[in-house]
Short mmCIF file of C-alpha atoms and ligand atoms in Angstrom, two decimals:
data_model
loop_
_atom_site.label_atom_id
_atom_site.label_comp_id
_atom_site.label_asym_id
_atom_site.label_seq_id
_atom_site.Cartn_x
_atom_site.Cartn_y
_atom_site.Cartn_z
CA MET W 877 43.22 -43.21 -81.49
CA VAL W 878 39.59 -42.19 -81.14
CA ILE W 879 38.61 -40.28 -84.28
CA VAL W 880 35.30 -38.52 -84.92
CA GLN W 881 34.62 -38.33 -88.68
CA LYS W 882 31.86 -36.04 -89.91
CA TYR W 883 30.55 -36.44 -93.45
CA GLY W 884 28.62 -33.53 -94.99
CA GLY W 885 25.59 -33.58 -97.27
CA THR W 886 27.37 -33.83 -100.63
CA SER W 887 29.68 -36.55 -99.31
CA VAL W 888 26.66 -38.78 -98.53
CA GLY W 889 24.58 -37.44 -101.44
CA ASN W 890 23.74 -40.80 -103.05
CA ALA W 891 24.20 -44.55 -102.58
CA ALA W 892 27.57 -44.65 -104.36
CA ARG W 893 28.89 -41.84 -102.19
CA ILE W 894 27.62 -43.52 -99.04
CA ARG W 895 29.53 -46.65 -100.07
CA ARG W 896 32.64 -44.56 -100.58
CA VAL W 897 32.26 -42.97 -97.15
CA CYS W 898 31.91 -46.44 -95.64
CA ARG W 899 35.08 -47.57 -97.39
CA ARG W 900 36.96 -44.73 -95.72
CA ILE W 901 35.48 -45.48 -92.31
CA ALA W 902 36.36 -49.17 -92.76
CA GLU W 903 39.96 -48.25 -93.66
CA THR W 904 40.28 -46.06 -90.57
CA VAL W 905 38.98 -48.91 -88.41
CA ALA W 906 41.34 -51.35 -90.14
CA ALA W 907 44.24 -49.02 -89.30
CA GLY W 908 43.48 -49.67 -85.65
CA HIS W 909 41.45 -46.59 -84.73
CA ARG W 910 38.12 -46.32 -82.98
CA VAL W 911 35.78 -44.28 -85.17
CA VAL W 912 32.61 -42.38 -84.35
CA ALA W 913 30.86 -41.23 -87.54
CA VAL W 914 28.57 -38.19 -87.66
CA VAL W 915 26.48 -37.76 -90.78
CA SER W 916 24.46 -34.99 -92.44
CA ALA W 917 21.27 -35.25 -94.46
CA MET W 918 21.82 -36.51 -98.02
CA GLY W 919 22.45 -33.74 -100.58
CA ASP W 920 19.83 -31.00 -100.43
CA THR W 921 17.37 -33.01 -98.32
CA THR W 922 17.17 -30.33 -95.58
CA ASP W 923 16.33 -27.62 -98.14
CA ARG W 924 13.69 -29.85 -99.72
CA LEU W 925 12.04 -30.63 -96.38
CA ILE W 926 11.89 -26.93 -95.48
CA GLU W 927 10.43 -26.17 -98.89
CA LEU W 928 7.81 -28.90 -98.42
CA ALA W 929 6.83 -27.45 -95.05
CA ARG W 930 6.37 -24.02 -96.62
CA ARG W 931 4.05 -25.50 -99.22
CA VAL W 932 1.64 -26.78 -96.59
CA SER W 933 2.00 -24.06 -94.00
CA GLU W 934 2.36 -20.29 -94.18
CA ALA W 935 4.64 -20.14 -91.14
CA PRO W 936 5.58 -23.67 -90.06
CA PRO W 937 5.64 -23.89 -86.23
CA PRO W 938 9.28 -24.26 -85.15
CA ARG W 939 8.63 -27.42 -83.16
CA GLU W 940 7.03 -29.21 -86.08
CA LEU W 941 9.69 -27.93 -88.46
CA ASP W 942 12.38 -29.47 -86.24
CA MET W 943 10.46 -32.74 -86.07
CA LEU W 944 10.46 -32.67 -89.86
CA VAL W 945 13.98 -31.57 -90.78
CA ALA W 946 15.72 -33.76 -88.20
CA ASN W 947 14.61 -36.68 -90.37
CA GLY W 948 17.18 -35.84 -93.04
CA GLU W 949 20.02 -36.97 -90.78
CA THR W 950 17.92 -39.79 -89.30
CA ILE W 951 17.78 -41.31 -92.79
CA THR W 952 21.50 -41.11 -93.50
CA ALA W 953 22.69 -42.70 -90.24
CA PRO W 954 21.05 -46.15 -90.69
CA LEU W 955 22.06 -46.22 -94.37
CA VAL W 956 25.69 -45.73 -93.39
CA ALA W 957 25.41 -48.25 -90.54
CA MET W 958 23.91 -50.97 -92.74
CA CYS W 959 26.46 -50.33 -95.48
CA LEU W 960 29.28 -50.69 -92.91
CA GLN W 961 27.81 -53.92 -91.59
CA ASP W 962 27.66 -55.19 -95.14
CA ARG W 963 31.40 -54.63 -95.39
CA GLY W 964 31.92 -56.59 -92.19
CA VAL W 965 32.39 -53.54 -89.97
CA PRO W 966 30.16 -53.73 -86.87
CA ALA W 967 28.14 -50.50 -86.65
CA ILE W 968 25.05 -49.05 -85.03
CA SER W 969 23.10 -45.94 -85.99
CA LEU W 970 21.97 -43.52 -83.29
CA THR W 971 19.73 -40.46 -83.41
CA GLY W 972 21.04 -37.33 -81.68
CA ALA W 973 18.81 -38.11 -78.68
CA GLN W 974 20.07 -41.70 -78.47
CA ALA W 975 23.64 -40.45 -78.72
CA GLY W 976 22.98 -38.31 -75.63
CA VAL W 977 22.98 -34.88 -77.29
CA ARG W 978 20.99 -32.73 -74.80
CA THR W 979 20.08 -29.28 -76.03
CA SER W 980 18.25 -26.13 -75.08
CA GLY W 981 14.66 -25.85 -76.25
CA HIS W 982 15.25 -23.16 -78.88
CA HIS W 983 13.90 -24.85 -81.97
CA SER W 984 15.97 -24.48 -85.17
CA ARG W 985 18.83 -22.90 -83.20
CA ALA W 986 19.22 -25.09 -80.15
CA ARG W 987 22.50 -25.14 -78.29
CA ILE W 988 24.12 -28.27 -76.98
CA LYS W 989 23.97 -28.18 -73.17
CA GLU W 990 25.71 -31.46 -72.54
CA ILE W 991 26.46 -34.79 -74.10
CA ARG W 992 25.90 -38.03 -72.22
CA PRO W 993 27.64 -40.43 -74.58
CA ILE W 994 26.75 -43.64 -72.73
CA ARG W 995 25.43 -45.47 -75.77
CA ILE W 996 28.37 -44.30 -77.90
CA LEU W 997 30.86 -45.56 -75.32
CA ASN W 998 28.98 -48.86 -75.03
CA ALA W 999 29.04 -49.28 -78.79
CA LEU W 1000 32.77 -48.49 -78.97
CA GLY W 1001 33.32 -50.97 -76.14
CA ARG W 1002 31.59 -53.64 -78.23
CA GLY W 1003 33.82 -52.81 -81.19
CA GLN W 1004 31.04 -51.10 -83.13
CA VAL W 1005 31.21 -47.85 -85.10
CA PRO W 1006 28.49 -45.56 -83.72
CA VAL W 1007 26.95 -43.65 -86.65
CA VAL W 1008 25.33 -40.55 -85.18
CA ALA W 1009 22.74 -38.39 -86.92
CA GLY W 1010 24.23 -34.88 -86.90
CA PHE W 1011 22.40 -31.55 -86.53
CA GLN W 1012 19.79 -32.89 -84.07
CA GLY W 1013 19.39 -33.32 -80.35
CA ALA W 1014 16.69 -33.44 -77.73
CA THR W 1015 15.72 -31.49 -74.63
CA GLU W 1016 15.32 -33.08 -71.19
CA ASP W 1017 11.67 -33.70 -72.16
CA PHE W 1018 12.69 -35.44 -75.38
CA GLU W 1019 11.52 -32.64 -77.59
CA ILE W 1020 13.47 -32.94 -80.85
CA THR W 1021 15.60 -29.91 -81.69
CA THR W 1022 18.05 -28.90 -84.42
CA LEU W 1023 21.23 -26.88 -84.07
CA GLY W 1024 20.91 -24.42 -86.96
CA ARG W 1025 21.92 -24.81 -90.60
CA GLY W 1026 25.29 -26.49 -90.92
CA GLY W 1027 24.93 -27.83 -87.38
CA SER W 1028 26.29 -31.34 -88.03
CA ASP W 1029 29.77 -29.86 -87.67
CA THR W 1030 28.80 -28.85 -84.14
CA THR W 1031 27.54 -32.35 -83.31
CA ALA W 1032 30.89 -33.76 -84.45
CA VAL W 1033 33.13 -31.33 -82.57
CA ALA W 1034 31.00 -31.51 -79.41
CA LEU W 1035 31.13 -35.32 -79.51
CA ALA W 1036 34.89 -35.19 -80.02
CA ALA W 1037 35.14 -32.94 -76.95
CA ALA W 1038 32.87 -35.17 -74.85
CA LEU W 1039 34.78 -38.31 -75.86
CA GLU W 1040 38.16 -36.57 -75.55
CA ALA W 1041 38.81 -37.81 -79.07
CA ASP W 1042 42.29 -37.46 -80.53
CA LEU W 1043 41.01 -35.91 -83.74
CA CYS W 1044 37.84 -34.57 -85.35
CA GLU W 1045 37.82 -34.87 -89.14
CA ILE W 1046 35.30 -32.76 -91.06
CA TYR W 1047 34.87 -34.34 -94.50
CA THR W 1048 33.36 -31.97 -97.04
CA ASP W 1049 33.08 -31.24 -100.77
CA VAL W 1050 36.06 -28.86 -101.07
CA ASP W 1051 39.77 -29.39 -100.35
CA GLY W 1052 39.58 -27.72 -96.94
CA ILE W 1053 39.39 -24.15 -95.73
CA MET W 1054 40.40 -21.87 -98.56
CA THR W 1055 41.23 -18.18 -98.92
CA ALA W 1056 37.67 -17.65 -100.28
CA ASP W 1057 34.72 -19.75 -101.37
CA PRO W 1058 36.20 -21.62 -104.38
CA ARG W 1059 32.79 -21.52 -106.08
CA VAL W 1060 33.15 -17.74 -106.30
CA VAL W 1061 36.93 -17.39 -106.59
CA PRO W 1062 38.39 -20.17 -108.75
CA GLU W 1063 41.94 -19.06 -107.75
CA ALA W 1064 41.21 -19.54 -104.03
CA ARG W 1065 44.08 -21.33 -102.30
CA LEU W 1066 43.93 -24.06 -99.68
CA LEU W 1067 45.15 -22.94 -96.25
CA SER W 1068 47.23 -25.68 -94.60
CA HIS W 1069 46.55 -24.18 -91.17
CA ILE W 1070 44.11 -21.70 -89.73
CA SER W 1071 43.59 -20.48 -86.17
CA TYR W 1072 40.34 -21.10 -84.31
CA GLU W 1073 40.00 -17.33 -84.05
CA GLU W 1074 40.28 -16.80 -87.81
CA ILE W 1075 37.94 -19.56 -88.90
CA LEU W 1076 35.44 -18.51 -86.23
CA GLU W 1077 35.44 -14.99 -87.63
CA LEU W 1078 35.22 -16.27 -91.24
CA ALA W 1079 32.39 -18.66 -90.34
CA ALA W 1080 30.50 -15.96 -88.47
CA VAL W 1081 30.47 -13.72 -91.55
CA GLY W 1082 29.37 -16.33 -94.05
CA ALA W 1083 32.10 -18.89 -94.90
CA ARG W 1084 29.82 -21.85 -94.43
CA VAL W 1085 32.61 -24.44 -94.61
CA MET W 1086 32.34 -24.73 -90.81
CA HIS W 1087 29.52 -24.01 -88.38
CA PRO W 1088 30.59 -21.17 -86.02
CA ARG W 1089 29.44 -23.03 -82.89
CA ALA W 1090 31.60 -26.00 -83.87
CA VAL W 1091 34.67 -23.75 -83.92
CA GLU W 1092 33.79 -22.21 -80.56
CA ILE W 1093 33.47 -25.63 -78.94
CA GLY W 1094 36.65 -26.81 -80.65
CA GLU W 1095 38.62 -23.90 -79.27
CA LEU W 1096 37.12 -24.18 -75.79
CA TYR W 1097 38.00 -27.86 -75.47
CA GLY W 1098 41.13 -27.83 -77.62
CA VAL W 1099 39.76 -30.31 -80.14
CA PRO W 1100 42.18 -30.84 -83.06
CA ILE W 1101 40.07 -30.34 -86.20
CA HIS W 1102 41.05 -31.39 -89.72
CA VAL W 1103 38.77 -30.04 -92.48
CA ARG W 1104 39.32 -32.07 -95.65
CA SER W 1105 37.80 -33.46 -98.83
CA SER W 1106 35.84 -36.70 -98.88
CA PHE W 1107 36.67 -37.04 -102.58
CA HIS W 1108 40.44 -37.53 -102.36
CA ARG W 1109 43.07 -38.30 -99.75
CA ARG W 1110 45.20 -35.17 -99.75
CA PRO W 1111 45.39 -33.35 -96.43
CA GLY W 1112 43.16 -30.33 -95.96
CA THR W 1113 43.29 -27.64 -93.28
CA MET W 1114 44.29 -28.09 -89.65
CA VAL W 1115 42.49 -25.76 -87.26
CA VAL W 1116 45.03 -24.88 -84.58
CA SER W 1117 45.66 -22.31 -81.84
CA GLU W 1118 48.73 -20.81 -83.51
CA VAL W 1119 49.36 -20.78 -87.25
CA PRO W 1120 53.00 -21.61 -88.16
CA MET W 1121 55.08 -18.61 -89.16
CA GLU W 1122 55.47 -19.56 -92.79
CA ASP W 1123 51.71 -19.48 -93.29
CA ARG W 1124 51.52 -15.90 -92.15
CA LYS W 1125 49.81 -13.35 -94.28
CA ARG W 1126 48.07 -10.37 -92.80
CA VAL W 1127 44.80 -11.06 -94.57
CA ARG W 1128 43.97 -14.76 -94.57
CA GLY W 1129 40.63 -14.93 -96.29
CA VAL W 1130 37.61 -13.22 -97.80
CA ALA W 1131 34.13 -14.33 -96.79
CA HIS W 1132 30.76 -13.33 -98.10
CA ASP W 1133 27.14 -13.71 -97.14
CA LEU W 1134 24.52 -13.06 -99.78
CA SER W 1135 21.42 -12.83 -97.63
CA VAL W 1136 21.55 -9.61 -95.70
CA ALA W 1137 18.83 -7.04 -95.07
CA LYS W 1138 18.97 -3.72 -93.25
CA VAL W 1139 16.52 -1.91 -91.03
CA THR W 1140 16.72 1.80 -90.20
CA VAL W 1141 14.95 3.47 -87.31
CA LEU W 1142 14.62 7.14 -88.21
CA GLY W 1143 14.61 10.10 -85.86
CA VAL W 1144 15.47 8.17 -82.73
CA PRO W 1145 15.44 10.45 -79.66
CA ASP W 1146 19.00 10.72 -78.37
CA ARG W 1147 18.72 9.49 -74.78
CA PRO W 1148 19.80 6.50 -72.71
CA GLY W 1149 17.83 3.30 -73.20
CA VAL W 1150 16.64 3.70 -76.79
CA ALA W 1151 19.07 1.19 -78.28
CA ALA W 1152 18.17 -1.31 -75.58
CA ALA W 1153 14.47 -0.77 -76.32
CA ILE W 1154 15.05 -1.59 -80.00
CA PHE W 1155 17.43 -4.52 -79.64
CA GLU W 1156 16.04 -6.35 -76.60
CA PRO W 1157 12.86 -7.60 -78.32
CA LEU W 1158 14.98 -8.82 -81.26
CA SER W 1159 17.33 -10.70 -78.99
CA GLU W 1160 14.41 -12.25 -77.09
CA ALA W 1161 13.07 -13.49 -80.42
CA GLY W 1162 16.45 -15.08 -81.18
CA ILE W 1163 17.18 -12.71 -84.06
CA SER W 1164 20.83 -11.82 -84.30
CA VAL W 1165 21.65 -8.29 -85.24
CA ASP W 1166 24.85 -7.66 -87.05
CA VAL W 1167 26.41 -4.46 -88.32
CA ILE W 1168 25.03 -1.52 -86.34
CA VAL W 1169 25.56 2.09 -87.34
CA GLN W 1170 24.26 5.06 -85.38
CA ASN W 1171 24.61 8.50 -86.93
CA VAL W 1172 25.89 11.48 -85.03
CA SER W 1173 22.82 13.12 -83.62
CA SER W 1174 21.61 16.51 -84.63
CA GLU W 1175 18.94 18.38 -82.73
CA GLY W 1176 18.57 15.55 -80.25
CA ARG W 1177 17.63 12.93 -82.87
CA THR W 1178 19.62 10.30 -84.71
CA ASP W 1179 19.13 7.45 -87.20
CA LEU W 1180 20.03 3.90 -86.24
CA THR W 1181 20.67 1.30 -88.95
CA PHE W 1182 21.46 -2.38 -88.49
CA THR W 1183 21.53 -5.56 -90.52
CA VAL W 1184 19.83 -8.91 -89.97
CA ALA W 1185 19.81 -12.12 -91.99
CA GLU W 1186 17.31 -11.65 -94.80
CA ALA W 1187 15.36 -14.67 -93.53
CA ASP W 1188 14.79 -12.81 -90.24
CA LEU W 1189 13.57 -9.55 -91.81
CA GLY W 1190 9.88 -10.48 -91.74
CA ARG W 1191 9.99 -11.37 -88.05
CA SER W 1192 12.11 -8.31 -87.20
CA LEU W 1193 9.89 -5.61 -88.69
CA PRO W 1194 6.88 -5.77 -86.34
CA LEU W 1195 9.23 -5.87 -83.33
CA VAL W 1196 11.21 -2.86 -84.55
CA GLU W 1197 8.09 -0.93 -85.48
CA ALA W 1198 6.61 -1.50 -82.03
CA ALA W 1199 9.83 -0.40 -80.33
CA ALA W 1200 10.11 2.65 -82.62
CA ALA W 1201 6.58 3.74 -81.68
CA GLU W 1202 7.27 3.20 -78.00
CA ILE W 1203 10.41 5.35 -77.91
CA GLY W 1204 8.87 8.03 -80.10
CA ALA W 1205 11.06 7.54 -83.19
CA ALA W 1206 9.96 9.14 -86.45
CA GLY W 1207 9.59 5.85 -88.36
CA THR W 1208 11.37 2.86 -89.86
CA SER W 1209 12.57 1.78 -93.27
CA GLN W 1210 14.01 -1.43 -94.60
CA ALA W 1211 15.91 -2.85 -97.57
CA ALA W 1212 16.72 -6.41 -98.61
CA GLY W 1213 19.04 -7.55 -101.38
CA LEU W 1214 22.28 -6.73 -99.60
CA ALA W 1215 25.41 -8.75 -98.95
CA LYS W 1216 28.29 -8.78 -96.54
CA VAL W 1217 31.89 -8.98 -97.76
CA SER W 1218 34.60 -9.40 -95.13
CA LEU W 1219 38.38 -9.61 -94.90
CA VAL W 1220 39.72 -11.68 -92.00
CA GLY W 1221 43.19 -12.31 -90.53
CA THR W 1222 44.82 -12.10 -87.12
CA GLY W 1223 47.77 -10.35 -88.78
CA MET W 1224 45.47 -7.39 -89.51
CA LEU W 1225 45.63 -6.45 -85.85
CA GLY W 1226 47.41 -3.14 -85.63
CA THR W 1227 48.30 -3.06 -89.33
CA PRO W 1228 47.33 0.28 -90.80
CA GLY W 1229 46.27 0.54 -94.41
CA ILE W 1230 44.25 -2.65 -94.83
CA ALA W 1231 40.89 -0.91 -94.50
CA ALA W 1232 41.98 1.85 -96.86
CA ARG W 1233 43.12 -0.72 -99.43
CA MET W 1234 39.83 -2.58 -99.12
CA PHE W 1235 37.80 0.60 -99.69
CA ARG W 1236 40.03 1.67 -102.61
CA THR W 1237 39.65 -1.74 -104.25
CA LEU W 1238 35.86 -1.55 -104.02
CA ALA W 1239 35.88 2.05 -105.25
CA GLU W 1240 37.96 1.14 -108.29
CA ALA W 1241 35.46 -1.61 -109.11
CA GLY W 1242 32.66 0.99 -108.81
CA ILE W 1243 31.06 -0.87 -105.89
CA ASN W 1244 29.30 1.31 -103.34
CA ILE W 1245 29.80 0.58 -99.64
CA GLU W 1246 26.58 0.97 -97.67
CA MET W 1247 27.86 0.20 -94.19
CA ILE W 1248 31.14 -0.75 -92.57
CA SER W 1249 31.96 -2.67 -89.42
CA THR W 1250 35.22 -3.92 -87.97
CA SER W 1251 36.60 -6.17 -85.29
CA GLU W 1252 40.28 -6.49 -84.36
CA ILE W 1253 40.79 -9.12 -87.04
CA ARG W 1254 38.01 -8.34 -89.55
CA ILE W 1255 36.67 -5.59 -91.79
CA THR W 1256 33.17 -6.00 -93.21
CA CYS W 1257 31.48 -3.94 -95.92
CA ILE W 1258 27.78 -4.14 -96.73
CA VAL W 1259 27.25 -3.90 -100.50
CA ASP W 1260 24.55 -4.52 -103.09
CA ARG W 1261 24.07 -8.27 -103.41
CA ARG W 1262 24.42 -8.12 -107.20
CA ARG W 1263 27.98 -6.82 -106.84
CA ALA W 1264 29.08 -9.01 -103.93
CA GLU W 1265 30.77 -11.85 -105.80
CA GLU W 1266 32.64 -9.36 -107.96
CA ALA W 1267 33.74 -7.60 -104.77
CA VAL W 1268 35.05 -10.88 -103.34
CA ARG W 1269 37.08 -11.57 -106.50
CA ALA W 1270 38.47 -8.03 -106.60
CA LEU W 1271 39.56 -8.20 -102.95
CA HIS W 1272 41.05 -11.66 -103.35
CA ALA W 1273 43.17 -10.34 -106.21
CA ALA W 1274 44.06 -7.02 -104.53
CA PHE W 1275 45.38 -8.78 -101.42
CA GLU W 1276 47.16 -11.42 -103.55
CA LEU W 1277 45.55 -14.23 -101.61
CA GLU W 1278 46.14 -16.73 -104.42
CA GLN W 1279 49.89 -16.44 -103.85
CA VAL W 1280 51.67 -18.76 -101.48
CA PRO W 1281 53.30 -16.66 -98.74
CA ALA W 1282 57.08 -16.42 -99.08
CA GLY W 1283 58.94 -19.08 -97.12
CA THR W 1284 56.21 -21.72 -97.28
CA PRO W 1285 57.63 -25.12 -98.17
CA VAL W 1286 56.04 -26.41 -101.40
P1 ADP P 836 29.01 -29.90 -95.96
O1 ADP P 836 27.72 -30.36 -96.51
O2 ADP P 836 30.14 -30.84 -96.22
O3 ADP P 836 28.92 -29.49 -94.52
P2 ADP P 836 28.88 -27.11 -96.71
O4 ADP P 836 28.15 -26.82 -97.96
O5 ADP P 836 28.20 -26.86 -95.43
O6 ADP P 836 29.40 -28.60 -96.79
O7 ADP P 836 30.28 -26.32 -96.67
C1 ADP P 836 31.21 -26.46 -97.73
C2 ADP P 836 31.05 -25.32 -98.71
O8 ADP P 836 31.48 -24.12 -98.08
C3 ADP P 836 31.91 -25.42 -99.93
O9 ADP P 836 31.29 -26.19 -100.93
C4 ADP P 836 32.12 -23.97 -100.34
O10 ADP P 836 31.27 -23.58 -101.42
C5 ADP P 836 31.72 -23.17 -99.11
N1 ADP P 836 32.75 -22.22 -98.65
C6 ADP P 836 32.54 -20.94 -98.32
N2 ADP P 836 33.67 -20.35 -97.95
C7 ADP P 836 34.65 -21.27 -98.01
C8 ADP P 836 36.06 -21.26 -97.73
N3 ADP P 836 36.68 -20.17 -97.28
N4 ADP P 836 36.75 -22.41 -97.90
C9 ADP P 836 36.13 -23.52 -98.34
N5 ADP P 836 34.81 -23.59 -98.63
C10 ADP P 836 34.07 -22.49 -98.47
N1 LIG P 837 21.54 -30.96 -92.89
C1 LIG P 837 21.72 -29.73 -92.12
C2 LIG P 837 21.77 -28.53 -93.07
O1 LIG P 837 21.64 -28.70 -94.27
C3 LIG P 837 22.90 -29.77 -91.21
C4 LIG P 837 24.24 -29.98 -91.86
O2 LIG P 837 24.32 -30.38 -93.01
O3 LIG P 837 25.26 -29.73 -91.20
O4 LIG P 837 21.90 -27.43 -92.63
MG1 MG P 838 28.19 -27.78 -93.56
#
């Protein structure tokens, strides 16, 4: 089999852990498989590099920031390759560019356009383990780009798709995909299976265990993905198209995102084109807008509120203020310090009562809901950040997510 194994930051956090990762790669090779390894930056290296940039520059230019942060992964790959060679496993490290990862030019949020895995295939042909630096790629002009925080998952799944690998294993620091972030909910339970649709929705609203783009690519190309711990050998979570019946529960998980801000445009004239005038400049700047609420208009005017990632608030404000002035709105206001708490599950589709139970649970905990948004398989509430983790625990308990669904073999 061809197996792509991705090792996250904690799993390669120090020399001892890198040796342990190499032992696992060596065992997989010894079992007769061809392995492509994808590695993240060690521990909190990416955070530290970003912090360093901020200390020398007020607003680090995106191109230079990518040139800087890509180095985190560029350090891990040769360390893993030399450690493998030391164990007698032939290996070669490759940067994203060398591995053929071609991306768009959007720095810090580039998208993979194609993968030309010539060097990877050559290495595999020579019996070597290619060790690819995750998270990074290059444009046609060899400008170095990165794929967004958590993007090494995307490198791994995209490589698995390009190589038509039999399996993509995502090795991380938790047992797999759980019913909630186990750092917030100690009772969170491991899900043996999850659908692409569900994990995509969870990832999109803050469950950072997998990068949303990685899930999209996995679903598109039908890549079998196994999310599991690098610290033990027990199986984790299989990401599949259809979850087996016995795993069925209407609500499958709770996700949260602690860095949300909201912007309100007040007194927006109620006529065609105003929403486009507000949101187009944001989209052109690569700022994604999330929950959007427009009030019912009275006297030809309405208020429009939406959320953005807190990190994007500073860049959003001048754009929104300019648009507000242009369309003749009364003004704008903003608030940071919010969080998003979401329930996700394909079984929620067409099941009445889940939203009501969610709102009742939050009400009983005395947590105010500022905004609400839904999709067919998700309900999201915007709450005060200081109450968010409590909200996650209350919802996890109210929907009995710690309990194994009836009929599941133990
Ligand atoms: P890696 O460095 O291996 O990519 P990440 O930190 O990106 O690891 O993702 C793993 C983390 O995701 C876990 O440590 C956990 O705190 C968090 N997490 C959030 N939601 C979930 C969830 N539903 N299941 C498992 N982990 C989750
Ligand atoms: N090192 C990058 C980050 O911290 C990418 C990754 O770990 O997936 O976001
Ligand atoms: Mg990650």
